XYZ file of C-alpha atoms in Angstrom:
241
model
C -0.066 -0.116 0.034
C 1.194 3.732 -0.538
C 2.617 5.053 2.678
C 3.192 8.428 3.800
C 7.133 9.265 3.266
C 9.116 9.229 6.513
C 11.331 12.152 7.420
C 15.328 11.994 7.364
C 15.973 12.201 10.597
C 16.097 8.704 12.511
C 14.441 10.261 15.368
C 10.410 9.541 15.994
C 8.497 12.473 15.105
C 6.574 13.747 18.482
C 2.983 12.469 17.131
C 0.784 15.233 19.074
C 2.098 17.773 17.156
C 1.506 15.984 13.680
C -1.485 17.234 11.842
C -4.443 14.882 12.221
C -4.735 14.129 8.540
C -1.285 13.234 8.264
C -1.348 11.211 11.327
C -4.654 9.219 9.936
C -2.671 8.761 6.834
C -0.052 6.853 8.460
C -2.454 4.912 10.284
C -4.386 3.711 7.397
C -1.358 3.071 5.411
C -2.468 4.942 2.587
C -1.309 8.522 1.303
C -4.110 10.665 -0.249
C -3.529 12.261 -3.811
C -6.441 14.441 -2.518
C -6.702 14.900 1.083
C -9.930 16.851 0.546
C -11.566 13.270 -0.048
C -10.434 12.059 3.404
C -11.111 15.365 5.186
C -15.050 14.728 3.557
C -14.965 11.200 4.560
C -14.601 12.176 8.275
C -17.138 15.062 8.413
C -20.185 14.070 10.064
C -23.510 15.912 8.514
C -23.780 17.448 11.783
C -20.468 19.658 11.340
C -20.658 20.864 7.947
C -23.107 20.918 4.417
C -19.936 18.718 2.610
C -20.430 15.655 4.686
C -19.513 11.948 4.077
C -22.960 10.140 3.386
C -22.636 10.184 -0.412
C -18.908 8.874 0.379
C -20.466 6.345 2.890
C -22.966 5.225 0.058
C -20.039 4.591 -2.307
C -17.687 2.809 -0.019
C -20.880 0.505 1.216
C -20.883 -0.695 -2.531
C -17.399 -1.226 -3.184
C -16.852 -2.992 0.052
C -19.816 -5.036 -0.281
C -18.394 -6.154 -3.745
C -14.719 -6.759 -2.675
C -16.062 -8.978 0.264
C -18.392 -10.965 -2.256
C -15.840 -11.679 -4.847
C -13.325 -12.931 -1.879
C -16.268 -15.227 -0.741
C -17.115 -16.089 -4.190
C -13.613 -17.236 -4.979
C -12.984 -18.834 -1.628
C -15.894 -21.050 -1.190
C -16.640 -22.268 -4.623
C -18.775 -25.042 -3.238
C -20.902 -22.786 -0.991
C -24.421 -21.891 -2.098
C -25.644 -18.045 -2.541
C -27.523 -18.160 0.837
C -24.371 -19.119 3.015
C -22.228 -16.676 0.984
C -24.571 -13.824 1.652
C -24.272 -14.452 5.267
C -20.778 -14.753 5.747
C -20.541 -11.297 3.669
C -23.377 -9.597 6.097
C -21.047 -10.459 9.067
C -18.110 -8.785 7.546
C -20.174 -5.814 6.067
C -22.249 -4.955 8.862
C -22.400 -2.333 10.957
C -21.380 -3.683 14.211
C -18.214 -5.085 12.541
C -17.322 -1.838 10.637
C -17.510 -0.086 14.192
C -15.581 -2.419 15.908
C -12.724 -1.754 13.258
C -13.536 1.581 13.713
C -12.645 1.434 17.435
C -9.653 -0.924 17.043
C -8.296 1.639 14.622
C -8.707 4.699 16.732
C -10.708 6.416 14.002
C -13.227 8.132 16.349
C -10.510 10.785 17.469
C -10.261 12.000 14.050
C -14.176 12.232 13.094
C -15.963 15.921 12.617
C -18.929 16.604 14.603
C -21.216 19.139 15.292
C -21.460 20.323 18.983
C -24.523 18.586 19.709
C -23.058 15.109 18.328
C -19.995 15.354 20.211
C -21.287 16.435 23.464
C -23.719 13.035 23.118
C -20.652 10.971 22.472
C -21.000 10.786 19.046
C -17.315 9.563 18.513
C -18.105 6.052 20.260
C -21.327 5.904 18.379
C -21.540 2.864 16.295
C -23.284 3.998 13.376
C -21.382 6.993 12.826
C -17.954 5.091 13.401
C -19.326 2.412 10.989
C -20.174 4.830 8.494
C -16.537 6.459 8.662
C -15.114 3.149 7.892
C -17.333 2.974 4.641
C -16.609 6.751 3.821
C -13.122 6.236 3.913
C -13.324 3.310 1.409
C -15.349 5.389 -0.839
C -12.810 8.338 -0.866
C -9.792 5.665 -1.528
C -12.062 4.276 -4.454
C -12.018 7.861 -6.083
C -8.487 8.952 -4.995
C -6.911 6.002 -6.676
C -9.272 3.223 -8.009
C -10.172 -0.258 -6.857
C -6.852 -1.923 -6.706
C -6.102 0.607 -3.670
C -9.369 -0.439 -2.174
C -8.771 -4.264 -2.502
C -5.534 -3.825 -0.677
C -6.994 -1.562 1.978
C -10.068 -4.061 2.527
C -7.918 -6.920 2.543
C -5.603 -5.111 5.557
C -8.217 -4.241 7.832
C -10.790 -6.728 7.451
C -8.739 -9.798 6.263
C -8.392 -11.688 9.856
C -12.291 -11.399 10.041
C -12.821 -13.035 6.824
C -9.907 -15.424 7.247
C -11.944 -16.755 10.252
C -15.400 -17.221 8.226
C -16.782 -20.640 8.280
C -19.772 -21.224 5.644
C -21.548 -23.916 7.933
C -21.666 -21.744 11.254
C -24.562 -19.452 12.075
C -22.840 -16.391 14.532
C -24.931 -15.513 17.446
C -25.573 -12.160 18.634
C -23.820 -10.608 22.078
C -27.119 -11.328 23.802
C -27.376 -14.899 23.020
C -23.558 -15.677 23.848
C -23.882 -14.021 27.304
C -27.318 -15.818 28.195
C -25.533 -18.968 27.084
C -22.296 -17.963 28.788
C -24.338 -17.134 32.191
C -26.833 -20.723 31.937
C -24.013 -22.791 31.452
C -22.632 -21.592 35.071
C -25.881 -21.794 36.366
C -26.178 -17.945 36.781
C -29.254 -15.906 36.479
C -29.981 -14.292 33.121
C -29.117 -10.711 32.802
C -31.857 -7.859 32.977
C -31.469 -5.301 30.536
C -33.187 -1.445 31.431
C -33.210 1.900 29.287
C -31.877 4.364 31.726
C -31.811 7.312 29.364
C -32.991 8.531 25.766
C -31.483 11.591 24.401
C -32.186 13.470 20.864
C -35.073 13.874 18.500
C -37.713 11.250 17.470
C -35.829 10.423 14.127
C -32.407 10.644 15.691
C -32.309 9.143 19.410
C -29.621 7.734 21.508
C -30.564 4.695 23.943
C -28.213 4.354 26.890
C -29.220 0.867 28.514
C -27.538 -0.987 31.563
C -27.203 -4.644 31.578
C -27.465 -6.206 35.157
C -25.625 -9.361 36.130
C -25.677 -11.052 39.697
C -22.015 -11.752 38.825
C -21.017 -8.043 38.575
C -21.347 -5.638 41.391
C -21.953 -2.536 39.128
C -24.242 -2.812 35.667
C -22.653 -2.505 32.481
C -23.830 0.657 30.552
C -24.023 1.161 26.681
C -25.524 3.488 23.922
C -27.237 2.719 20.585
C -29.070 4.548 18.143
C -31.888 1.891 19.083
C -32.550 0.115 22.512
C -32.031 -3.054 20.528
C -28.736 -1.997 19.381
C -27.908 -0.186 22.877
C -28.824 -3.855 24.559
C -26.404 -5.795 22.204
C -23.659 -3.503 22.842
C -23.920 -3.757 26.473
C -24.311 -7.709 26.385
C -20.985 -7.483 24.563
C -19.473 -5.505 27.099
C -20.770 -7.338 29.664
C -19.448 -10.811 28.466
C -16.127 -9.401 27.902
C -15.827 -8.198 31.372
C -17.106 -11.532 32.916
C -14.471 -13.187 30.605
C -11.485 -10.970 31.892
C -12.518 -11.379 35.417
């Protein structure tokens, strides 16, 4: 992949003083010919009228095609239904948001004051959209081959774990099975806060289990989404402990 050029000095630069767009290009291992595309990819509609929704649309299509082609070649005996399920596991919002969190993309997202105050940099829907927008920006900047490199670098490990005969379970199901296998009472989910207008609400949900002294809270664009995130965080906490 195309990399940002390193300085001639052997001493590492102070990353705190690096322009955020330079820093991000190093992080994603791709240097844009047109940096304005990257800036737009990181701009939420709450921050500016030149936002990332169109790039998100394009990136979604590119990601689906590249992942679909890879699965088509990698699983020549799998029927359409299994290929579709595997592709969905990779391109779904949860997976994209997890990748965004792993890569630390939240700090680069440009948000309006309201979204910023409500925790938009950690909101799964916004994080997922930014991953798709970056893919769309790379496609416009350099074409499909560069997108292949980027997607396989960022999604390759997850794609390699796919099994056409395995049906993935959601976080609430996995947490329930984890607790049941240990004879522990099932969790209780409770909506503790709802913010925003009807068409753009943020739900805060707590997941209460007898094994943890404090409930785990999470936010999502819907109650269902918030419950899934809370269940995932609770399961990770229990497994760590």
